[in-house]
Coordinates of C-alpha atoms in Angstrom, one line a residue:
M167 CA 17.3 43.5 25.4
I168 CA 20.5 42.2 24.7
F169 CA 22.2 42.7 28.5
S170 CA 18.9 41.1 29.8
N171 CA 19.8 37.6 28.0
S172 CA 23.7 38.3 28.7
A173 CA 23.0 38.3 32.8
R174 CA 21.0 35.5 32.0
L175 CA 23.5 33.6 30.7
F176 CA 26.0 34.9 33.3
F177 CA 24.1 33.9 35.8
D178 CA 23.1 30.4 34.6
L179 CA 26.7 29.7 34.5
A180 CA 27.2 30.2 37.6
L181 CA 24.8 28.9 39.8
G182 CA 25.8 25.1 36.7
L183 CA 30.3 26.0 38.3
I184 CA 28.7 26.2 41.6
L185 CA 26.3 22.6 42.4
F186 CA 29.0 21.2 40.5
A187 CA 31.6 22.1 43.1
L188 CA 28.9 21.0 45.8
L189 CA 28.8 17.2 44.1
A190 CA 32.9 17.8 44.0
C191 CA 32.9 18.7 48.0
V192 CA 30.4 15.1 48.5
L193 CA 32.1 13.0 46.2
A194 CA 35.2 13.4 47.5
V195 CA 35.4 12.0 51.0
P196 CA 39.3 11.5 51.4
G197 CA 40.4 7.6 51.2
R198 CA 37.9 7.2 48.8
A199 CA 39.0 8.6 45.4
D200 CA 39.6 5.2 44.1
E201 CA 36.0 3.7 44.8
S202 CA 33.1 3.6 43.2
L203 CA 29.9 5.6 43.8
A204 CA 28.2 2.3 45.2
A205 CA 31.4 1.6 47.5
L206 CA 30.9 4.9 48.7
L207 CA 26.9 4.6 49.2
R208 CA 27.5 1.4 50.7
T209 CA 29.8 2.4 53.6
A210 CA 27.5 2.9 56.6
D211 CA 30.2 4.6 58.7
D212 CA 30.3 7.6 56.6
P213 CA 29.9 11.3 58.0
F214 CA 27.3 12.2 55.1
D215 CA 25.3 9.5 55.6
E216 CA 22.1 10.6 55.1
P217 CA 18.7 8.2 54.1
L218 CA 17.6 10.8 51.3
L219 CA 20.9 12.1 49.5
L220 CA 22.1 8.5 49.3
A221 CA 18.3 7.2 48.0
Q222 CA 19.0 10.1 45.1
F223 CA 22.2 8.9 44.3
S224 CA 21.3 4.7 44.2
E225 CA 18.8 5.8 41.5
F226 CA 21.6 8.0 39.7
N227 CA 23.6 5.5 40.1
E228 CA 20.6 2.7 39.0
S229 CA 20.2 5.2 36.3
L230 CA 23.7 5.3 34.7
D231 CA 24.1 1.3 35.3
A232 CA 21.1 1.3 32.6
I233 CA 22.1 3.8 30.0
E234 CA 25.9 2.3 29.9
S235 CA 24.7 -1.7 29.9
P236 CA 23.5 -1.1 26.9
V237 CA 25.7 1.0 24.5
T238 CA 28.2 -1.1 25.8
E239 CA 26.9 -4.3 24.7
V240 CA 26.4 -2.1 21.1
F241 CA 30.0 -1.0 21.2
D242 CA 31.5 -4.7 21.8
Q243 CA 29.0 -5.7 18.9
V244 CA 30.2 -3.1 16.5
D245 CA 33.2 -4.0 17.6
A246 CA 33.8 -7.5 17.6
I247 CA 31.3 -7.2 13.8
T248 CA 34.1 -4.8 11.9
L249 CA 36.4 -7.1 13.4
D250 CA 35.0 -10.1 11.6
R251 CA 35.1 -7.9 8.7
S252 CA 38.3 -7.4 8.6
M253 CA 39.2 -10.7 9.3
Q254 CA 37.1 -11.4 6.1
Q255 CA 38.4 -8.9 3.9
S256 CA 41.6 -10.8 4.5
F257 CA 41.0 -13.4 3.2
T258 CA 39.4 -11.9 0.3
S259 CA 41.5 -12.5 -3.6
E260 CA 41.7 -10.9 -6.9
S261 CA 42.5 -13.9 -8.8
F262 CA 39.2 -15.7 -6.7
D263 CA 37.4 -12.6 -6.1
Q264 CA 36.7 -10.3 -9.3
S265 CA 34.5 -8.9 -10.5
R266 CA 33.1 -10.4 -13.8
G267 CA 31.1 -7.4 -14.0
D268 CA 28.5 -5.0 -12.8
Q269 CA 25.4 -8.2 -13.6
Q270 CA 26.2 -10.5 -11.2
P271 CA 22.3 -11.4 -9.6
N272 CA 21.9 -14.9 -11.0
N273 CA 25.1 -16.5 -12.6
F274 CA 24.7 -19.9 -12.1
T275 CA 28.2 -20.0 -13.2
A276 CA 30.0 -18.2 -10.9
F277 CA 31.4 -19.0 -7.4
P278 CA 29.5 -17.3 -4.4
D279 CA 29.8 -14.3 -3.2
F280 CA 33.2 -14.4 -0.3
N281 CA 32.8 -11.4 1.4
R282 CA 28.9 -11.7 2.2
G283 CA 26.7 -15.3 3.3
I284 CA 27.9 -18.3 6.3
V285 CA 31.6 -16.9 6.8
V286 CA 33.5 -19.1 9.1
L287 CA 36.8 -16.7 10.7
S288 CA 39.2 -18.4 12.8
D289 CA 42.1 -16.6 13.4
D290 CA 44.1 -17.7 10.6
V291 CA 41.5 -19.4 8.2
A292 CA 37.6 -18.9 6.3
L293 CA 35.0 -20.9 4.9
K294 CA 33.2 -20.2 3.6
I295 CA 29.6 -21.9 2.5
G296 CA 27.6 -21.8 -0.4
G297 CA 24.3 -22.6 -2.7
F298 CA 21.5 -22.5 -4.1
V299 CA 18.3 -24.6 -4.1
K300 CA 17.0 -24.8 -8.2
A301 CA 13.1 -25.9 -8.5
D302 CA 12.3 -26.2 -11.6
F303 CA 8.8 -27.3 -13.7
I304 CA 9.1 -28.7 -17.1
S305 CA 6.7 -29.5 -20.1
D306 CA 7.8 -29.9 -23.2
F307 CA 5.3 -30.6 -25.8
D308 CA 7.5 -32.4 -28.4
P309 CA 8.9 -35.5 -28.5
I310 CA 12.1 -35.5 -26.1
D311 CA 14.1 -38.2 -24.0
S312 CA 16.4 -35.9 -21.9
I313 CA 14.1 -34.6 -20.1
D314 CA 15.9 -33.1 -17.5
S315 CA 18.1 -30.5 -19.3
F316 CA 17.2 -29.3 -22.4
D317 CA 19.8 -32.2 -24.8
T318 CA 19.5 -31.2 -27.8
S319 CA 21.0 -33.8 -28.9
E320 CA 18.6 -36.3 -28.0
I321 CA 15.6 -35.2 -29.7
P322 CA 14.3 -37.8 -31.5
V323 CA 13.3 -37.7 -35.3
G324 CA 11.0 -39.3 -36.6
A325 CA 8.9 -40.1 -33.0
T326 CA 4.8 -39.8 -32.7
D327 CA 4.7 -36.8 -30.7
R328 CA 4.3 -36.9 -27.4
K329 CA 4.6 -34.1 -24.1
N330 CA 6.0 -34.0 -20.8
S331 CA 6.5 -33.0 -17.6
R332 CA 9.2 -32.6 -15.3
F333 CA 9.5 -31.5 -11.2
H334 CA 13.1 -31.3 -10.4
A335 CA 15.6 -29.4 -7.0
R336 CA 18.8 -31.5 -9.4
S337 CA 20.3 -28.3 -10.1
S338 CA 20.7 -27.9 -6.5
R339 CA 24.4 -27.0 -5.2
L340 CA 26.1 -26.5 -2.1
S341 CA 30.2 -25.2 -1.6
F342 CA 32.6 -25.1 1.0
D343 CA 34.8 -21.6 -0.2
T344 CA 38.3 -22.6 2.1
R345 CA 41.4 -20.0 3.0
W346 CA 44.0 -19.6 5.0
K347 CA 47.3 -17.5 4.6
V348 CA 51.3 -19.0 3.7
Q349 CA 53.4 -16.2 4.2
Q350 CA 50.6 -13.4 3.6
E351 CA 49.5 -15.6 0.1
V352 CA 45.9 -16.4 0.4
V353 CA 45.5 -20.6 -0.3
R354 CA 41.9 -21.9 -1.8
A355 CA 40.5 -24.7 -1.5
Y356 CA 37.3 -25.2 -3.1
V357 CA 34.2 -28.1 -2.8
E358 CA 31.1 -27.8 -4.8
A359 CA 28.9 -30.5 -5.8
D360 CA 25.1 -30.9 -7.5
F361 CA 22.6 -33.6 -7.6
F362 CA 22.9 -34.6 -11.7
G363 CA 24.1 -37.4 -10.5
G364 CA 22.3 -40.6 -11.3
E365 CA 19.9 -41.5 -14.9
D366 CA 17.7 -38.7 -16.3
G367 CA 14.8 -38.0 -14.6
G368 CA 15.7 -40.3 -11.6
N369 CA 15.3 -38.0 -8.6
G370 CA 19.5 -37.0 -8.4
S371 CA 22.0 -38.6 -6.2
L372 CA 25.6 -36.1 -5.2
R373 CA 28.1 -35.3 -7.9
L374 CA 30.6 -33.5 -7.6
R375 CA 31.3 -30.8 -9.9
H376 CA 34.1 -28.7 -8.2
A377 CA 37.1 -30.2 -5.8
Y378 CA 40.9 -27.9 -6.4
G379 CA 42.7 -26.1 -4.8
T380 CA 44.9 -23.3 -5.3
M381 CA 48.6 -21.7 -4.7
G382 CA 50.0 -18.9 -6.0
Y383 CA 49.8 -19.7 -10.4
V384 CA 48.9 -23.2 -9.5
T385 CA 46.3 -24.7 -9.2
A386 CA 45.0 -28.6 -8.9
G387 CA 42.3 -30.8 -8.5
Q388 CA 38.8 -31.0 -10.7
T389 CA 37.5 -27.8 -12.0
W390 CA 36.6 -25.7 -15.3
T391 CA 38.4 -27.1 -18.1
T392 CA 41.2 -24.6 -19.4
F393 CA 39.3 -24.5 -22.8
T394 CA 36.2 -22.4 -21.4
H395 CA 35.2 -19.8 -20.2
P396 CA 33.1 -19.9 -17.6
S397 CA 32.1 -15.8 -17.7
A398 CA 31.0 -15.7 -21.4
V399 CA 28.2 -18.0 -21.4
P400 CA 25.0 -16.2 -21.2
Q401 CA 22.9 -17.5 -17.7
T402 CA 19.9 -19.6 -19.0
L403 CA 17.3 -21.5 -16.4
D404 CA 18.1 -25.2 -17.9
F405 CA 20.8 -27.1 -17.0
E406 CA 21.8 -28.5 -20.5
G407 CA 23.4 -24.7 -22.2
A408 CA 23.3 -23.8 -25.5
V409 CA 24.8 -26.4 -27.6
S410 CA 27.9 -24.9 -28.7
N411 CA 29.0 -24.7 -24.9
V412 CA 32.2 -26.3 -24.2
N413 CA 31.1 -26.4 -19.8
R414 CA 33.9 -29.7 -19.1
R415 CA 34.9 -30.2 -16.0
Q416 CA 37.7 -32.8 -15.0
G417 CA 41.5 -32.9 -13.3
L418 CA 43.4 -30.7 -14.1
V419 CA 47.4 -29.0 -12.8
R420 CA 47.8 -25.7 -14.5
L421 CA 49.8 -22.6 -14.5
E422 CA 48.3 -19.3 -14.6
L423 CA 50.7 -16.4 -15.3
P424 CA 50.3 -12.3 -15.3
L425 CA 51.3 -10.3 -18.3
G426 CA 51.5 -7.3 -17.1
D427 CA 49.0 -4.8 -15.7
F428 CA 47.1 -4.6 -19.0
G429 CA 44.8 -7.3 -17.8
W430 CA 46.2 -9.8 -19.9
S431 CA 46.9 -13.5 -18.8
W432 CA 48.3 -17.0 -20.0
A433 CA 47.7 -20.4 -18.7
V434 CA 48.7 -24.2 -19.3
S435 CA 47.5 -26.5 -18.3
L436 CA 46.7 -30.5 -18.0
E437 CA 44.0 -31.9 -18.5
D438 CA 41.9 -35.7 -18.2
P439 CA 41.0 -37.1 -21.7
R440 CA 38.5 -37.8 -21.7
I441 CA 37.4 -38.7 -24.7
E442 CA 34.4 -40.7 -26.7
I443 CA 34.6 -43.5 -29.8
D444 CA 31.8 -44.5 -31.7
V445 CA 32.7 -48.2 -31.9
P446 CA 32.5 -49.0 -35.8
I447 CA 30.8 -52.8 -35.9
G448 CA 33.1 -55.4 -36.8
V449 CA 35.5 -53.9 -33.9
M450 CA 36.2 -55.5 -30.5
G451 CA 38.5 -52.1 -28.5
E452 CA 38.1 -49.9 -26.1
G453 CA 38.9 -46.2 -26.3
R454 CA 42.9 -45.9 -24.3
T455 CA 44.4 -42.4 -23.0
E456 CA 47.6 -43.2 -22.8
S457 CA 48.8 -38.0 -22.7
P458 CA 46.6 -36.1 -21.1
D459 CA 44.8 -33.6 -23.3
V460 CA 47.2 -29.8 -23.0
I461 CA 45.9 -26.5 -23.7
T462 CA 46.5 -23.4 -23.1
H463 CA 44.8 -19.9 -23.3
L464 CA 46.0 -15.9 -23.8
K465 CA 42.7 -13.2 -21.4
L466 CA 42.4 -9.9 -21.5
E467 CA 40.4 -9.6 -18.4
R468 CA 38.7 -5.1 -18.7
D469 CA 36.9 -3.5 -17.0
R470 CA 34.4 -3.8 -19.9
G471 CA 34.4 -6.7 -21.3
D472 CA 36.9 -10.1 -20.8
F473 CA 38.4 -12.0 -24.0
Q474 CA 40.0 -15.5 -24.3
A475 CA 40.9 -17.2 -27.5
A476 CA 41.9 -21.2 -25.8
F477 CA 43.7 -24.2 -27.9
V478 CA 44.0 -27.6 -27.0
I479 CA 45.7 -30.7 -28.3
R480 CA 45.3 -34.6 -27.7
E481 CA 46.4 -37.9 -27.7
L482 CA 42.9 -40.3 -29.4
G483 CA 44.2 -43.8 -28.8
F484 CA 42.1 -47.2 -29.5
Q485 CA 42.8 -50.9 -29.8
P486 CA 41.5 -52.9 -30.9
V487 CA 41.4 -56.9 -28.8
G488 CA 44.8 -58.4 -29.2
D489 CA 46.3 -55.4 -31.1
P490 CA 48.4 -51.8 -30.6
V491 CA 47.4 -49.3 -30.1
I492 CA 45.8 -47.4 -32.5
T493 CA 46.5 -43.3 -32.1
D494 CA 46.0 -40.5 -33.2
T495 CA 46.0 -35.8 -33.4
A496 CA 43.3 -34.0 -32.2
W497 CA 43.4 -29.9 -31.9
G498 CA 40.8 -27.6 -31.4
F499 CA 40.4 -22.8 -30.7
N500 CA 37.7 -21.9 -29.3
F501 CA 37.5 -18.1 -28.7
T502 CA 35.8 -16.2 -26.8
G503 CA 34.3 -12.5 -25.4
S504 CA 31.8 -10.9 -23.3
A505 CA 31.0 -7.3 -23.3
K506 CA 29.2 -4.2 -21.8
V507 CA 28.0 -3.0 -25.1
L508 CA 25.1 -0.3 -22.7
E509 CA 24.9 0.1 -18.9
D510 CA 22.6 -2.3 -17.9
T511 CA 23.2 -4.5 -21.4
R512 CA 25.9 -7.0 -21.9
V513 CA 26.9 -9.4 -25.0
Y514 CA 28.4 -12.7 -24.8
S515 CA 30.2 -14.4 -28.4
Q516 CA 31.0 -18.1 -28.9
I517 CA 33.2 -19.5 -32.1
T518 CA 34.4 -23.0 -31.8
F519 CA 36.2 -25.8 -33.9
G520 CA 38.3 -28.3 -34.3
E521 CA 38.6 -32.3 -34.9
G522 CA 37.9 -34.7 -32.0
I523 CA 37.1 -32.6 -29.2
G524 CA 33.4 -33.5 -28.9
S525 CA 33.1 -34.9 -25.9
Y526 CA 33.9 -30.8 -25.1
R527 CA 30.3 -30.9 -26.6
G528 CA 28.8 -33.6 -25.9
S529 CA 28.8 -35.7 -29.3
P530 CA 31.4 -37.7 -30.4
D531 CA 35.6 -37.2 -30.9
V532 CA 35.8 -40.2 -33.4
V533 CA 32.7 -41.7 -35.6
S534 CA 32.2 -44.7 -37.8
T535 CA 32.3 -44.8 -40.8
G536 CA 31.5 -48.7 -42.4
P537 CA 31.9 -52.2 -40.4
T538 CA 35.7 -51.4 -39.7
T539 CA 36.6 -48.0 -40.1
A540 CA 36.4 -45.0 -37.8
E541 CA 37.9 -41.5 -38.7
I542 CA 38.1 -38.1 -36.1
S543 CA 34.5 -36.2 -36.7
P544 CA 35.6 -32.4 -37.8
M545 CA 32.6 -29.9 -35.2
F546 CA 32.2 -26.2 -35.4
G547 CA 30.1 -24.4 -33.1
W548 CA 28.4 -20.9 -32.3
M549 CA 26.6 -19.2 -30.8
I550 CA 25.7 -14.9 -29.0
G551 CA 23.5 -14.3 -26.1
G552 CA 23.2 -11.2 -23.6
K553 CA 22.0 -10.4 -20.5
H554 CA 21.1 -7.1 -20.0
V555 CA 18.5 -6.3 -16.7
W556 CA 15.8 -4.0 -16.7
N557 CA 16.0 -2.7 -13.2
D558 CA 17.1 -4.3 -8.7
Q559 CA 14.5 -6.9 -9.6
W560 CA 14.4 -7.9 -13.1
T561 CA 17.0 -9.3 -15.3
S562 CA 16.4 -11.6 -19.1
N563 CA 18.5 -13.7 -21.5
L564 CA 18.7 -14.3 -25.2
T565 CA 20.8 -16.2 -25.9
Y566 CA 21.4 -18.3 -29.4
S567 CA 23.4 -21.3 -31.1
E568 CA 24.5 -23.5 -33.5
L569 CA 27.3 -27.0 -33.8
W570 CA 28.5 -28.7 -37.0
L571 CA 29.9 -31.8 -36.9
D572 CA 31.3 -32.2 -40.8
P573 CA 29.6 -34.5 -43.5
I574 CA 32.3 -38.2 -43.6
V575 CA 31.4 -40.3 -46.5
G576 CA 30.6 -43.8 -44.9
Q577 CA 28.6 -41.8 -41.7
D578 CA 25.1 -43.4 -40.2
P579 CA 22.3 -41.8 -41.8
T580 CA 20.9 -41.0 -37.6
D581 CA 24.8 -39.2 -36.9
L582 CA 24.3 -36.4 -35.7
R583 CA 24.9 -33.6 -37.7
R584 CA 23.1 -30.5 -37.0
T585 CA 22.0 -28.6 -33.9
N586 CA 20.7 -25.5 -32.6
Y587 CA 19.6 -23.7 -29.0
L588 CA 17.1 -20.7 -28.8
A589 CA 16.7 -20.3 -25.2
V590 CA 14.8 -16.6 -23.2
N591 CA 13.3 -16.2 -19.5
L592 CA 12.5 -13.4 -17.6
I593 CA 14.0 -13.4 -14.1
H594 CA 12.6 -12.2 -11.3
N595 CA 14.3 -11.7 -7.7
P596 CA 11.6 -10.2 -5.7
I597 CA 13.9 -10.9 -2.0
D598 CA 17.4 -10.6 -0.8
R599 CA 18.1 -14.4 -2.7
V600 CA 14.6 -15.4 -3.7
F601 CA 14.3 -15.8 -7.8
V602 CA 11.5 -16.6 -9.6
G603 CA 12.1 -17.4 -13.5
A604 CA 10.0 -18.8 -16.6
E605 CA 11.9 -19.8 -19.8
Y606 CA 11.4 -20.5 -23.5
L607 CA 13.5 -23.3 -25.2
Y608 CA 13.2 -23.6 -29.2
G609 CA 15.8 -26.8 -30.3
M610 CA 16.8 -29.2 -33.5
R611 CA 18.1 -32.0 -34.4
E612 CA 20.1 -32.6 -38.2
N613 CA 21.3 -35.7 -39.1
Q614 CA 23.4 -36.9 -41.6
S615 CA 20.2 -38.4 -44.1
G616 CA 19.0 -34.7 -43.3
N617 CA 16.5 -35.8 -41.4
Q618 CA 15.5 -33.5 -39.0
A619 CA 12.9 -33.1 -36.0
D620 CA 12.4 -29.9 -33.4
A621 CA 11.1 -29.4 -30.0
T622 CA 9.9 -26.7 -27.4
R623 CA 10.2 -25.7 -24.0
V624 CA 8.7 -24.1 -21.6
Q625 CA 10.3 -24.3 -17.4
M626 CA 9.8 -22.4 -14.5
T627 CA 12.1 -21.9 -11.9
V628 CA 12.1 -21.4 -8.0
G629 CA 15.3 -21.1 -6.3
F630 CA 16.8 -19.9 -3.0
Y631 CA 20.2 -18.6 -2.2
L632 CA 22.5 -19.4 0.7
P633 CA 23.6 -16.1 2.4

């Protein structure tokens, strides 16, 4: 049997060689070695011009063309995709695109991923179009004057019972991330807007969120203040977020420098000095901002977490009518952190305190203490939160925070003294780039008089990310 198989193999090889030699003889026509098979078959005076043979060769040639064309198209597409990805990756930068942990889904403070979605590429510039549509369906079971977001400082104390329903899409966003290279360094210009402009309860108007550029270690424009830490903010469906979180975006010029190779960095900035003054009823005048806010932070970023300590010092000014500007110094600290405590669980924390920094969290910097007097308001806030990823489609977030404004003799008894905020949600991602969520919200407001009121809300959300 072994000898028989070997003989058969030898016979097949010999027959194959003979057929190959015959085919080579047919094709080896003198003077036509550089012509295509189709040109050869079109030669009318060829000595091998047999109609049957030509028909068979024509059919064979058409079959080869039919096979070759789609294969060539596939390889061309693969080459183009590979080239686009290579070009796209050449515009990424660790300072712009560094990961904030493994739990990116449903992160509404993070910038869109530059490696996915709608990216327009050319030889020397790339543009990423990002954003999302977010529809919010709100039901309030208690009085609250902020109906588009859950601002607990807007809970009326002593109001008669009432409920509220509200549908809106004001949280929707649109962004443009443009990048190019200067001497192998990636330069970035980023613009983002949402529709939270206009009055509360309206349809919303386009509002600038971010408009800044970064080149090397320098950032200029409007973006998150250096005093905040966006990656340490729990992801609530509610637009307002925890009462102690510093969620201010403002004009600035910032220098940010890496400190060695261990994840440390240091930043310092000059920023827009917006202030909020509760002007005494017996005084005519207006607030003045004669110098920028000076802010610095020290940050540590590691694989399992990142931590930041920030400090702000600022000058508050007020000018009574006909008198020189009165100034005083304000200051504040913000300690924040985000840590991956389990494989699918991340914890967030924050402690903020200072004097005259209330406007960084939506309260006054200076409060009236009498008909003609006012004082800088001390503030203390804290937050704890967490995010858990149940599986590829389900995530949950929980956050609780409090904000305290120290009592000052002479203050109006209806001024805010303390407020808290609780949010618990469950978010489902049924398919790629779509999210559906439900959130329970609770808040309380206490006035300087000690009177209190609370509010509860349920918010349903449906969202669609741009690719």
